[in-house]
PDB file of C-alpha atoms in Angstrom:
ATOM      1  CA  MET A   1     119.425  95.776 132.194  1.00  0.00           C
ATOM      2  CA  HIS A   2     116.439  98.021 132.788  1.00  0.00           C
ATOM      3  CA  LEU A   3     116.072 101.412 131.177  1.00  0.00           C
ATOM      4  CA  PRO A   4     114.452 104.149 133.228  1.00  0.00           C
ATOM      5  CA  ILE A   5     110.837 104.714 132.194  1.00  0.00           C
ATOM      6  CA  TRP A   6     111.419 108.447 131.694  1.00  0.00           C
ATOM      7  CA  PHE A   7     114.145 107.643 129.121  1.00  0.00           C
ATOM      8  CA  VAL A   8     111.781 105.363 127.183  1.00  0.00           C
ATOM      9  CA  ALA A   9     109.014 107.985 127.412  1.00  0.00           C
ATOM     10  CA  ILE A  10     111.201 110.796 126.080  1.00  0.00           C
ATOM     11  CA  THR A  11     112.494 108.532 123.298  1.00  0.00           C
ATOM     12  CA  LEU A  12     108.893 107.700 122.306  1.00  0.00           C
ATOM     13  CA  ILE A  13     107.919 111.369 122.324  1.00  0.00           C
ATOM     14  CA  LEU A  14     110.892 112.321 120.149  1.00  0.00           C
ATOM     15  CA  ALA A  15     110.326 109.456 117.691  1.00  0.00           C
ATOM     16  CA  GLY A  16     106.595 110.214 117.563  1.00  0.00           C
ATOM     17  CA  SER A  17     107.304 113.893 116.900  1.00  0.00           C
ATOM     18  CA  LEU A  18     109.537 113.003 113.960  1.00  0.00           C
ATOM     19  CA  TRP A  19     106.959 110.571 112.514  1.00  0.00           C
ATOM     20  CA  LEU A  20     104.117 113.052 112.994  1.00  0.00           C
ATOM     21  CA  ARG A  21     106.100 115.832 111.324  1.00  0.00           C
ATOM     22  CA  GLN A  22     107.091 113.596 108.394  1.00  0.00           C
ATOM     23  CA  GLY A  23     103.515 112.320 107.969  1.00  0.00           C
ATOM     24  CA  ILE A  24     102.071 115.836 107.864  1.00  0.00           C
ATOM     25  CA  ARG A  25     104.770 116.982 105.416  1.00  0.00           C
ATOM     26  CA  GLN A  26     104.011 114.040 103.109  1.00  0.00           C
ATOM     27  CA  LEU A  27     100.257 114.733 103.278  1.00  0.00           C
ATOM     28  CA  LEU A  28     100.756 118.391 102.387  1.00  0.00           C
ATOM     29  CA  LYS A  29     103.152 117.468  99.583  1.00  0.00           C
ATOM     30  CA  TRP A  30     100.664 114.957  98.192  1.00  0.00           C
ATOM     31  CA  ALA A  31      97.685 117.324  98.327  1.00  0.00           C
ATOM     32  CA  ALA A  32      99.498 120.358  96.927  1.00  0.00           C
ATOM     33  CA  SER A  33     100.839 119.039  93.640  1.00  0.00           C
ATOM     34  CA  PRO A  34     101.321 121.974  91.254  1.00  0.00           C
ATOM     35  CA  MET A  35      98.652 122.687  88.650  1.00  0.00           C
ATOM     36  CA  ILE A  36      99.966 122.679  85.052  1.00  0.00           C
ATOM     37  CA  GLY A  37      96.697 123.310  83.226  1.00  0.00           C
ATOM     38  CA  LYS A  38      93.200 124.615  83.880  1.00  0.00           C
ATOM     39  CA  LEU A  39      89.917 124.447  81.993  1.00  0.00           C
ATOM     40  CA  PRO A  40      87.492 127.031  83.434  1.00  0.00           C
ATOM     41  CA  ALA A  41      83.776 126.225  83.613  1.00  0.00           C
ATOM     42  CA  LEU A  42      82.780 128.370  80.633  1.00  0.00           C
ATOM     43  CA  GLN A  43      85.487 127.278  78.181  1.00  0.00           C
ATOM     44  CA  PRO A  44      85.225 124.158  75.991  1.00  0.00           C
ATOM     45  CA  SER A  45      89.024 123.706  75.758  1.00  0.00           C
ATOM     46  CA  GLY A  46      92.253 124.980  77.230  1.00  0.00           C
ATOM     47  CA  PRO A  47      95.981 124.616  76.550  1.00  0.00           C
ATOM     48  CA  PHE A  48      98.639 123.325  78.922  1.00  0.00           C
ATOM     49  CA  VAL A  49     102.336 122.462  78.699  1.00  0.00           C
ATOM     50  CA  VAL A  50     104.001 119.285  79.968  1.00  0.00           C
ATOM     51  CA  THR A  51     107.677 119.879  80.809  1.00  0.00           C
ATOM     52  CA  LYS A  52     108.663 116.337  81.805  1.00  0.00           C
ATOM     53  CA  ALA A  53     107.426 112.928  80.737  1.00  0.00           C
ATOM     54  CA  GLY A  54     105.243 111.145  83.258  1.00  0.00           C
ATOM     55  CA  LYS A  55     101.787 110.384  84.533  1.00  0.00           C
ATOM     56  CA  TYR A  56      99.315 113.225  85.024  1.00  0.00           C
ATOM     57  CA  ALA A  57      95.871 113.480  86.583  1.00  0.00           C
ATOM     58  CA  ILE A  58      92.738 115.413  85.671  1.00  0.00           C
ATOM     59  CA  TRP A  59      90.928 116.827  88.693  1.00  0.00           C
ATOM     60  CA  GLN A  60      87.409 118.229  88.921  1.00  0.00           C
ATOM     61  CA  ASN A  61      87.356 121.367  91.092  1.00  0.00           C
ATOM     62  CA  ARG A  62      84.103 122.670  92.593  1.00  0.00           C
ATOM     63  CA  LYS A  63      83.450 125.695  94.753  1.00  0.00           C
ATOM     64  CA  THR A  64      80.948 123.841  96.943  1.00  0.00           C
ATOM     65  CA  TYR A  65      82.170 122.068 100.040  1.00  0.00           C
ATOM     66  CA  GLY A  66      81.594 118.396 100.752  1.00  0.00           C
ATOM     67  CA  GLN A  67      79.656 117.354  97.652  1.00  0.00           C
ATOM     68  CA  THR A  68      80.410 114.417  95.411  1.00  0.00           C
ATOM     69  CA  SER A  69      81.924 114.746  91.971  1.00  0.00           C
ATOM     70  CA  VAL A  70      79.617 115.528  89.066  1.00  0.00           C
ATOM     71  CA  LYS A  71      79.180 112.955  86.312  1.00  0.00           C
ATOM     72  CA  MET A  72      80.949 114.125  83.198  1.00  0.00           C
ATOM     73  CA  PRO A  73      82.082 112.718  79.877  1.00  0.00           C
ATOM     74  CA  THR A  74      85.683 111.588  79.503  1.00  0.00           C
ATOM     75  CA  PRO A  75      87.821 114.598  78.557  1.00  0.00           C
ATOM     76  CA  ILE A  76      90.073 114.637  75.512  1.00  0.00           C
ATOM     77  CA  VAL A  77      93.780 115.402  75.778  1.00  0.00           C
ATOM     78  CA  ALA A  78      95.456 115.980  72.413  1.00  0.00           C
ATOM     79  CA  SER A  79      98.878 117.207  71.369  1.00  0.00           C
ATOM     80  CA  VAL A  80      98.624 120.659  69.801  1.00  0.00           C
ATOM     81  CA  PRO A  81     100.805 120.391  66.677  1.00  0.00           C
ATOM     82  CA  GLY A  82      99.726 116.892  65.575  1.00  0.00           C
ATOM     83  CA  ASP A  83      96.287 116.595  67.208  1.00  0.00           C
ATOM     84  CA  LYS A  84      97.259 113.122  68.476  1.00  0.00           C
ATOM     85  CA  ARG A  85      94.875 112.025  71.255  1.00  0.00           C
ATOM     86  CA  LEU A  86      96.254 110.507  74.437  1.00  0.00           C
ATOM     87  CA  LEU A  87      94.695 107.507  76.156  1.00  0.00           C
ATOM     88  CA  ILE A  88      92.692 108.609  79.217  1.00  0.00           C
ATOM     89  CA  HIS A  89      92.104 106.220  82.145  1.00  0.00           C
ATOM     90  CA  LYS A  90      89.283 106.593  84.669  1.00  0.00           C
ATOM     91  CA  VAL A  91      90.343 106.564  88.327  1.00  0.00           C
ATOM     92  CA  TYR A  92      88.117 104.359  90.461  1.00  0.00           C
ATOM     93  CA  SER A  93      89.385 105.417  93.884  1.00  0.00           C
ATOM     94  CA  ASN A  94      87.888 108.955  93.693  1.00  0.00           C
ATOM     95  CA  VAL A  95      90.499 110.771  95.750  1.00  0.00           C
ATOM     96  CA  MET A  96      89.162 114.018  97.229  1.00  0.00           C
ATOM     97  CA  VAL A  97      91.023 117.048  98.598  1.00  0.00           C
ATOM     98  CA  SER A  98      89.005 119.696 100.440  1.00  0.00           C
ATOM     99  CA  ASN A  99      89.975 123.263 101.247  1.00  0.00           C
ATOM    100  CA  VAL A 100      87.807 126.011 102.648  1.00  0.00           C
ATOM    101  CA  GLY A 101      84.949 126.461 100.156  1.00  0.00           C
ATOM    102  CA  GLU A 102      86.604 124.279  97.496  1.00  0.00           C
ATOM    103  CA  THR A 103      86.690 120.540  96.815  1.00  0.00           C
ATOM    104  CA  ARG A 104      88.558 118.701  94.081  1.00  0.00           C
ATOM    105  CA  PHE A 105      88.269 115.125  92.894  1.00  0.00           C
ATOM    106  CA  GLN A 106      90.836 113.124  90.942  1.00  0.00           C
ATOM    107  CA  LEU A 107      88.874 111.502  88.102  1.00  0.00           C
ATOM    108  CA  PHE A 108      91.220 110.618  85.210  1.00  0.00           C
ATOM    109  CA  THR A 109      94.900 109.906  84.507  1.00  0.00           C
ATOM    110  CA  PHE A 110      97.054 109.857  81.386  1.00  0.00           C
ATOM    111  CA  GLN A 111     100.681 109.462  80.308  1.00  0.00           C
ATOM    112  CA  ALA A 112     102.306 112.367  78.467  1.00  0.00           C
ATOM    113  CA  GLU A 113     105.636 113.245  76.911  1.00  0.00           C
ATOM    114  CA  PRO A 114     106.997 116.833  77.071  1.00  0.00           C
ATOM    115  CA  GLY A 115     105.119 119.172  74.755  1.00  0.00           C
ATOM    116  CA  ASP A 116     102.036 121.351  74.224  1.00  0.00           C
ATOM    117  CA  TYR A 117      98.606 119.822  74.772  1.00  0.00           C
ATOM    118  CA  GLN A 118      94.960 120.805  74.582  1.00  0.00           C
ATOM    119  CA  LEU A 119      92.388 119.693  77.193  1.00  0.00           C
ATOM    120  CA  GLU A 120      88.850 119.471  75.792  1.00  0.00           C
ATOM    121  CA  LEU A 121      85.571 118.385  77.305  1.00  0.00           C
ATOM    122  CA  PRO A 122      82.917 117.053  74.911  1.00  0.00           C
ATOM    123  CA  ASP A 123      79.635 118.958  75.024  1.00  0.00           C
ATOM    124  CA  SER A 124      77.166 117.149  77.302  1.00  0.00           C
ATOM    125  CA  GLY A 125      74.357 119.656  76.828  1.00  0.00           C
ATOM    126  CA  LEU A 126      74.427 120.667  80.507  1.00  0.00           C
ATOM    127  CA  GLU A 127      75.869 123.857  81.950  1.00  0.00           C
ATOM    128  CA  ARG A 128      79.195 123.080  83.595  1.00  0.00           C
ATOM    129  CA  THR A 129      79.674 124.350  87.147  1.00  0.00           C
ATOM    130  CA  TYR A 130      83.140 122.927  87.753  1.00  0.00           C
ATOM    131  CA  THR A 131      86.688 123.567  86.608  1.00  0.00           C
ATOM    132  CA  LEU A 132      89.070 120.900  85.334  1.00  0.00           C
ATOM    133  CA  GLU A 133      92.689 120.962  86.474  1.00  0.00           C
ATOM    134  CA  VAL A 134      95.679 119.010  85.177  1.00  0.00           C
ATOM    135  CA  ARG A 135      98.195 118.105  87.865  1.00  0.00           C
ATOM    136  CA  GLU A 136     101.119 115.748  88.241  1.00  0.00           C
ATOM    137  CA  TYR A 137      99.817 112.338  89.344  1.00  0.00           C
ATOM    138  CA  LYS A 138     100.538 111.266  92.906  1.00  0.00           C
ATOM    139  CA  PRO A 139      99.814 107.605  93.751  1.00  0.00           C
ATOM    140  CA  THR A 140      97.087 107.014  96.342  1.00  0.00           C
ATOM    141  CA  TYR A 141      99.288 104.691  98.383  1.00  0.00           C
ATOM    142  CA  GLN A 142     101.522 107.690  99.214  1.00  0.00           C
ATOM    143  CA  MET A 143      98.541 109.432 100.820  1.00  0.00           C
ATOM    144  CA  VAL A 144      97.580 106.286 102.772  1.00  0.00           C
ATOM    145  CA  PHE A 145     101.178 105.866 103.976  1.00  0.00           C
ATOM    146  CA  ALA A 146     101.300 109.523 105.080  1.00  0.00           C
ATOM    147  CA  ILE A 147      98.030 109.162 107.017  1.00  0.00           C
ATOM    148  CA  LEU A 148      99.270 105.999 108.744  1.00  0.00           C
ATOM    149  CA  LEU A 149     102.588 107.671 109.599  1.00  0.00           C
ATOM    150  CA  THR A 150     100.725 110.668 111.065  1.00  0.00           C
ATOM    151  CA  ILE A 151      98.498 108.415 113.189  1.00  0.00           C
ATOM    152  CA  LEU A 152     101.475 106.327 114.342  1.00  0.00           C
ATOM    153  CA  GLY A 153     103.389 109.481 115.284  1.00  0.00           C
ATOM    154  CA  ALA A 154     100.472 110.915 117.271  1.00  0.00           C
ATOM    155  CA  ALA A 155      99.871 107.603 119.061  1.00  0.00           C
ATOM    156  CA  THR A 156     103.570 107.279 119.939  1.00  0.00           C
ATOM    157  CA  ILE A 157     103.598 110.795 121.393  1.00  0.00           C
ATOM    158  CA  ILE A 158     100.510 110.020 123.501  1.00  0.00           C
ATOM    159  CA  VAL A 159     102.027 106.763 124.818  1.00  0.00           C
ATOM    160  CA  GLY A 160     105.259 108.631 125.635  1.00  0.00           C
ATOM    161  CA  ILE A 161     103.366 111.365 127.509  1.00  0.00           C
ATOM    162  CA  VAL A 162     101.347 108.780 129.480  1.00  0.00           C
ATOM    163  CA  LEU A 163     104.548 106.921 130.429  1.00  0.00           C
ATOM    164  CA  LEU A 164     106.180 110.203 131.448  1.00  0.00           C
ATOM    165  CA  ILE A 165     103.212 111.108 133.663  1.00  0.00           C
ATOM    166  CA  LYS A 166     103.200 107.637 135.256  1.00  0.00           C
ATOM    167  CA  ALA A 167     106.934 107.857 135.966  1.00  0.00           C
TER     168      ALA A 167
END
């Protein structure tokens, strides 16, 4: 039993469109995790509220495009009523998200229970030119999977179009 080539081509185009759409949606969802706390460049500390228990990430946000992250001391995250410090882990994969005129780097992660917290950055003696942001942690493998799904979807669409032209 042989299927007509145009049927296979249209099926590939439809499947590729779905994969491409899903890959792009997952990429946007990964990159746009909501910000729950912010430490502007001129402030030594800033409050934020965690509403659900989980893993959170500290991002360095710079207004310059395409530059690497700036070396900085490990920030301190402490609960506000009890001043209990949370354990901060350095991220070694250096995930970067770029927008027009703005780049942010994921540098640290921590586990937190619901409550009020204070984000502090120890004084390094240098003027700070970046902002720190606290966001919900998204695993890097989700971004890699979304990129692969996007590439697979685009390639499937191209193969479908080529088969349709040849038929």
